[in-house]
Amino acid sequence: MLLLSGRTVLQLFIHRVTSCGPSPLPKPIWVSSVLVKLGEINGATHSSFFSNVSGQYTGTMPERRPFVRLPTDVYPVNYGLCLRPDLIDFTFDGKLEAQVEVTQATNQIVMNCADIDIITASFAPDGGDEINATGFNYQNEDEKVTLSFPSALQKGSGTLKIDFVGELNDKMKGFYRSKYTTPSGETRYAAVTQFEATDARRAFPCWDEPAIKATFDIALIVPKDRVALSNMNVIDRKPYPDDENLVEVKFATTPIMSTYLVAFVIGEYDFVESQSSDGIMVRVYTPVGKAEQGKFALEVATKTLPFYKDYFSVPYPLPKIDLIAIADFAAGAMENWGLVTYRETALLIDPKNSCSSSRQWVALVVGHELAHQWFGNLVTMEWWTHLWLNEGFASWIEYLCVDHCFPEYEIWTQFVSADYTRALDLDALDSSHPIEVNVGHPSEVDEIFDAISYSKGASVIRMLHNYIGDEDFRKGMNAYLLKFQHKNASTEDLWDSLEQASGKPIAAVMSSWTKQMGFPIIVVDQEQQGDDRVLKILQKKFCASGPHNGESCPSWMVPISICTSEDPKCSKLKILLDKAETTVTLSGVGPDQWIKINPGTVGFYRIQYSSSMLESLLPGIRDLSLQPVDRLGLQNDLFSLSRAGMISTVEVLKLMEAFVNEPNYTVWSDLSCNLGVLSSLLSHMEFHEEIREFIRDLFSPIGLRLGWDSKPGEGHLDALLRGLVLGKLGKAGHKPTLEEARRRFKEHVDGKQVLPADLRSPVYLTVLKHGDSTTLDTMLKLHKQADMQEEKNRIERVLGAISAPDLIQKVLNFALSEEVRPQDTVSVIGGVAGSSKQGRKAAWKFVRDNWEELYNRYQGGFLISRLIKLTVDGFAIDKMAAEVKSFFESHPAPAAERTVQQCCENILLNAAWLKRDANDIHQYLLQRKAPPV
């Protein structure tokens, strides 16, 4: 499953659009837009979060809820499932005939069941008489039901029959309804599913655990004018005897699979289709009349399936795969086997009205979900503790796939900005968690769909792939998939396969990265000895609040590569640092050469160079001899060190000025995001205008070079860079940019000259930031008229840029209106919170005032966590941490407990950073403008 709402999900997106200008739809919204750090806190008021002595976060972690997995005395072999949804009354009735195996005599069967009423249940042993269940005991808290029988069910095979009814809910989970508008303007509903992690139990009683696999024979009774889809191909479609308006659609038997991957969709759709080179039928289903918008995803999917077949040396095991756009959809996409569901914005591309970042986003999401067809669906994690294996792997290989399909995207550099640095930010918090988390109760599962499982998971797999080498990595992957196909596996099973293929100590190395939270900072110093360079390298835990001072310091087995200015792309030496410190000698490195640790920014750690080493690297930024990914990594490390109080933020601002000749989009994107964090932080101060001036000075030369209009020979990355730079200049109040944005906006609205899709976000953002009520009304009118969800989302994400308090309130009210789809409300509120100090206060008040409605809408899903993080993460006043903590103590949100902890920690980190560096930053910004004496 790919989370959205950043990579998305939205947080980053909002942050980048409002703070940094447009960017590719980034990583899941879980990644904090202002994951900022901090040092010491003084005073007793923070004792519940920090110890007064060390400044370390001491908030308690979420309490574990008691939980027991399902008993193993009865398990399913095949589910025969027939469902009949009512698209008018929003109910459904179902019949389950499950072939089950009784492993030991029992007079009860325990299954998962939630929001379903069982009408009758019976069990018939093979060749024996049917026994009716005499009681249904629902354990609502644990989402289980116990069926009681008058006599013991004996060991052996049998058939369990259950008749039941349920509701087509509006919570975007389980079997739910999704609202859409027909081309003639009529409102209708589709019936769709979202089962991961634990919501198949809302559609039918089942053994809803990933390790309890079975085959499925699915039949759907639906209106005859509707499309009905499931995991497998249709094998029969015939009139339903009881109602001439209905048909019964039967699907082929699935392979053995987990319940969370089952899917069905009933609605009105058009499609485009093609066959992949390896003979798989691929269809992309779109809203009626928009089949054209499915062609880009179809092209990506037909290229991707053969790529994965070749990479894994295992064929795709189903006869078809459908990709379908769902109107109301909480995540970004979901990898249901053979029927992958997507948000419209993660699948549909309009050649005229879609921007470059949307095309890239669609390519990544399609790559992510199709990777799961092997890694997750064919071989499935044994329990949710190993979720990271699914998501981290898919989040890594999607980039490999997009790099194969679209080398011009330079996507691996973007990975560092979109995933790697985001994961480092979150994992430096004391309230982070290890990649592998023991989870039990369903409410705990949603919490681990975060940047650690996805982005840190992807980053450590990238590091592992680099450590092993591609050939042995593929060999190990193939062995793993063949050994565990149609079964379940754990993290250790993958390590075993890779260890056998490579002969390297994979389990020992990787357990230090998956079983403990955090990561090291590698501290490096050097000494020249004749023609040799001697490096002293040591590791210690990196903390967002400053150096780790605990008595027992964790350590990692760290693959370290070292390069020199002689060949910045090639490692001169590789070592495995398996102790606290070591000394290495590089021979034949003269005094005039620089040394760079971690070329390619592949190792998952921060680096602190001695001042002389850092000094020697700076010319590599100015003359571009350092690779783009290493220019980015160097800047990002220093920015992070400044947030942790280990260096002054002024040093980072000085470094940023060295990027004036930078041509690379991703380098600018990361720098822009960090400046956005700083700008957001300084919005609490009186001298906010000075940082805006710094941004204008830094971005003006590149803005001038790029201009407004694309030039012949420009490509994908030029379009992304132009949008980023113009958005940044516009938001910072650069007069020529503002004037041109207003001119172009007027022509766009008047229908004289339609804005190219790549310029819409920066133009909309700029005119709103410096606009009035007329501007907002115009924008809301454009939103209403927009036929494409991408355009509606583009507008929704920037509405929060408006400045006047009454208009901010108007935008917040709009967020909960019928005009905004439920999953997009979060991005509107987050856009307000991320745009200004006033917006942040107003958004937080709005969330508190409307908490009941918002919580009821998102309940246990991950969108509630995104909403909280987006709303409060940018505060930088100590007392706000206490206020946030107090609010959620009296308004509990179990699935977001860890998020609340992280937000409180971030607020205190922000406050300390401001306290520590604000005056120095102010002095520096004034000084750089002072006339020379």
Short mmCIF file of C-alpha atoms in Angstrom, two decimals, residues 431-616:
data_model
loop_
_atom_site.label_atom_id
_atom_site.label_comp_id
_atom_site.label_asym_id
_atom_site.label_seq_id
_atom_site.Cartn_x
_atom_site.Cartn_y
_atom_site.Cartn_z
CA SER A 431 9.98 8.92 19.88
CA SER A 432 10.94 7.06 16.71
CA HIS A 433 10.69 3.28 16.58
CA PRO A 434 12.71 0.40 15.13
CA ILE A 435 11.94 -0.73 11.57
CA GLU A 436 10.57 -3.95 13.06
CA VAL A 437 7.87 -3.25 15.63
CA ASN A 438 5.99 -5.91 17.53
CA VAL A 439 2.35 -5.09 16.84
CA GLY A 440 -0.74 -6.85 18.06
CA HIS A 441 -4.04 -5.03 18.28
CA PRO A 442 -5.39 -3.66 14.97
CA SER A 443 -5.14 -0.09 16.29
CA GLU A 444 -1.36 -0.53 16.54
CA VAL A 445 -0.97 -1.73 12.94
CA ASP A 446 -2.04 1.57 11.36
CA GLU A 447 0.65 3.41 13.29
CA ILE A 448 3.53 1.63 11.57
CA PHE A 449 2.49 2.71 8.08
CA ASP A 450 4.96 5.57 8.43
CA ALA A 451 8.28 6.92 7.16
CA ILE A 452 10.23 4.35 9.15
CA SER A 453 8.55 1.32 7.53
CA TYR A 454 8.57 2.89 4.07
CA SER A 455 11.42 5.36 3.74
CA LYS A 456 13.93 4.04 6.26
CA GLY A 457 13.05 0.54 5.07
CA ALA A 458 13.78 1.56 1.47
CA SER A 459 16.98 3.36 2.50
CA VAL A 460 18.48 0.40 4.35
CA ILE A 461 17.58 -1.93 1.46
CA ARG A 462 19.33 0.50 -0.89
CA MET A 463 22.37 0.41 1.40
CA LEU A 464 22.18 -3.41 1.53
CA HIS A 465 21.91 -3.66 -2.28
CA ASN A 466 25.00 -1.47 -2.59
CA TYR A 467 26.87 -3.56 0.01
CA ILE A 468 26.02 -6.90 -1.67
CA GLY A 469 26.15 -5.85 -5.34
CA ASP A 470 23.32 -6.19 -7.87
CA GLU A 471 24.15 -9.69 -9.14
CA ASP A 472 24.20 -11.40 -5.74
CA PHE A 473 21.23 -9.34 -4.57
CA ARG A 474 19.11 -10.61 -7.50
CA LYS A 475 20.31 -14.15 -6.95
CA GLY A 476 19.25 -13.98 -3.29
CA MET A 477 15.90 -12.38 -4.14
CA ASN A 478 15.12 -15.14 -6.64
CA ALA A 479 15.97 -17.85 -4.09
CA TYR A 480 13.77 -16.15 -1.47
CA LEU A 481 10.75 -15.81 -3.80
CA LEU A 482 11.01 -19.39 -5.04
CA LYS A 483 11.42 -20.81 -1.54
CA PHE A 484 8.50 -18.91 0.00
CA GLN A 485 6.09 -18.42 -2.94
CA HIS A 486 2.44 -18.75 -1.84
CA LYS A 487 3.71 -18.81 1.76
CA ASN A 488 4.73 -16.37 4.48
CA ALA A 489 8.18 -15.21 5.49
CA SER A 490 9.94 -13.10 8.08
CA THR A 491 12.80 -10.62 7.84
CA GLU A 492 15.29 -13.33 8.86
CA ASP A 493 14.21 -15.51 5.92
CA LEU A 494 15.23 -12.78 3.48
CA TRP A 495 18.57 -12.27 5.24
CA ASP A 496 19.26 -16.03 4.99
CA SER A 497 18.65 -16.05 1.24
CA LEU A 498 20.82 -12.96 0.66
CA GLU A 499 23.56 -14.29 2.94
CA GLN A 500 23.73 -17.57 1.01
CA ALA A 501 23.85 -15.72 -2.31
CA SER A 502 26.52 -13.21 -1.28
CA GLY A 503 28.62 -14.97 1.36
CA LYS A 504 28.46 -11.77 3.47
CA PRO A 505 27.23 -11.51 7.10
CA ILE A 506 23.86 -10.02 6.09
CA ALA A 507 21.87 -11.00 9.20
CA ALA A 508 24.49 -9.59 11.56
CA VAL A 509 24.81 -6.34 9.62
CA MET A 510 21.11 -5.77 9.02
CA SER A 511 19.74 -6.66 12.46
CA SER A 512 21.57 -3.62 13.81
CA TRP A 513 19.48 -1.50 11.38
CA THR A 514 16.08 -3.16 11.77
CA LYS A 515 15.89 -4.16 15.43
CA GLN A 516 17.01 -0.91 17.06
CA MET A 517 15.75 2.54 16.26
CA GLY A 518 17.96 5.41 15.18
CA PHE A 519 21.19 5.57 13.22
CA PRO A 520 24.77 6.72 13.74
CA ILE A 521 26.58 9.93 13.03
CA ILE A 522 30.00 9.16 11.57
CA VAL A 523 32.60 11.59 12.93
CA VAL A 524 35.69 11.90 10.70
CA ASP A 525 39.07 13.55 11.13
CA GLN A 526 42.18 13.30 8.94
CA GLU A 527 45.94 13.60 9.02
CA GLN A 528 48.34 13.77 6.06
CA GLN A 529 51.33 11.43 6.37
CA GLY A 530 53.56 11.83 3.31
CA ASP A 531 51.55 10.54 0.33
CA ASP A 532 49.01 8.87 2.59
CA ARG A 533 45.84 10.21 4.20
CA VAL A 534 45.03 8.70 7.58
CA LEU A 535 41.38 8.92 8.64
CA LYS A 536 40.05 8.48 12.15
CA ILE A 537 36.42 7.34 11.94
CA LEU A 538 34.06 6.88 14.88
CA GLN A 539 30.33 6.27 15.22
CA LYS A 540 27.84 7.41 17.85
CA LYS A 541 24.07 7.64 17.92
CA PHE A 542 22.68 10.76 16.26
CA CYS A 543 19.88 12.46 18.19
CA ALA A 544 17.68 15.34 17.10
CA SER A 545 18.29 16.96 20.46
CA GLY A 546 22.09 16.90 20.23
CA PRO A 547 24.84 14.37 20.91
CA HIS A 548 23.76 11.11 22.56
CA ASN A 549 24.89 11.26 26.20
CA GLY A 550 23.41 8.02 27.49
CA GLU A 551 25.63 5.58 29.32
CA SER A 552 25.12 2.72 26.89
CA CYS A 553 25.49 3.99 23.36
CA PRO A 554 24.01 1.74 20.69
CA SER A 555 26.20 0.88 17.72
CA TRP A 556 25.63 -0.32 14.17
CA MET A 557 27.48 -2.40 11.62
CA VAL A 558 28.06 0.36 9.09
CA PRO A 559 29.14 -0.21 5.48
CA ILE A 560 31.35 2.82 4.75
CA SER A 561 32.66 3.88 1.34
CA ILE A 562 35.29 6.56 0.80
CA CYS A 563 36.12 8.47 -2.40
CA THR A 564 38.55 11.27 -3.30
CA SER A 565 38.51 14.24 -5.67
CA GLU A 566 40.51 12.11 -8.12
CA ASP A 567 37.30 10.15 -8.89
CA PRO A 568 34.27 11.44 -6.97
CA LYS A 569 31.98 8.71 -8.38
CA CYS A 570 34.12 5.71 -7.50
CA SER A 571 34.89 4.35 -4.03
CA LYS A 572 38.61 4.20 -3.31
CA LEU A 573 38.04 2.13 -0.17
CA LYS A 574 35.13 0.21 1.40
CA ILE A 575 35.08 -0.93 5.03
CA LEU A 576 32.53 -2.41 7.43
CA LEU A 577 32.69 -0.41 10.65
CA ASP A 578 31.72 -2.99 13.28
CA LYS A 579 33.04 -1.22 16.37
CA ALA A 580 32.93 2.24 17.92
CA GLU A 581 35.96 3.62 16.05
CA THR A 582 38.70 2.73 13.61
CA THR A 583 41.61 4.24 11.70
CA VAL A 584 42.10 3.70 7.98
CA THR A 585 44.90 4.73 5.63
CA LEU A 586 44.32 5.82 2.03
CA SER A 587 47.57 5.52 0.10
CA GLY A 588 48.48 7.85 -2.75
CA VAL A 589 46.21 10.71 -1.69
CA GLY A 590 48.09 14.00 -1.85
CA PRO A 591 47.47 17.02 0.37
CA ASP A 592 45.58 18.85 -2.41
CA GLN A 593 42.89 16.16 -2.75
CA TRP A 594 39.65 16.13 -0.81
CA ILE A 595 38.11 13.06 0.83
CA LYS A 596 34.38 12.33 0.79
CA ILE A 597 32.68 9.72 2.99
CA ASN A 598 29.56 7.96 1.67
CA PRO A 599 29.77 8.79 -2.06
CA GLY A 600 26.32 8.50 -3.62
CA THR A 601 24.80 9.17 -0.17
CA VAL A 602 23.89 5.48 0.16
CA GLY A 603 24.84 4.68 3.78
CA PHE A 604 22.05 5.49 6.25
CA TYR A 605 23.90 7.88 8.54
CA ARG A 606 24.86 11.50 9.06
CA ILE A 607 28.49 12.67 8.74
CA GLN A 608 30.36 15.25 10.77
CA TYR A 609 33.65 16.23 9.12
CA SER A 610 36.49 18.04 10.83
CA SER A 611 36.55 21.72 9.86
CA SER A 612 39.55 21.24 7.55
CA MET A 613 37.87 18.34 5.70
CA LEU A 614 34.66 20.32 5.32
CA GLU A 615 36.55 23.37 4.10
CA SER A 616 38.23 21.31 1.37
#
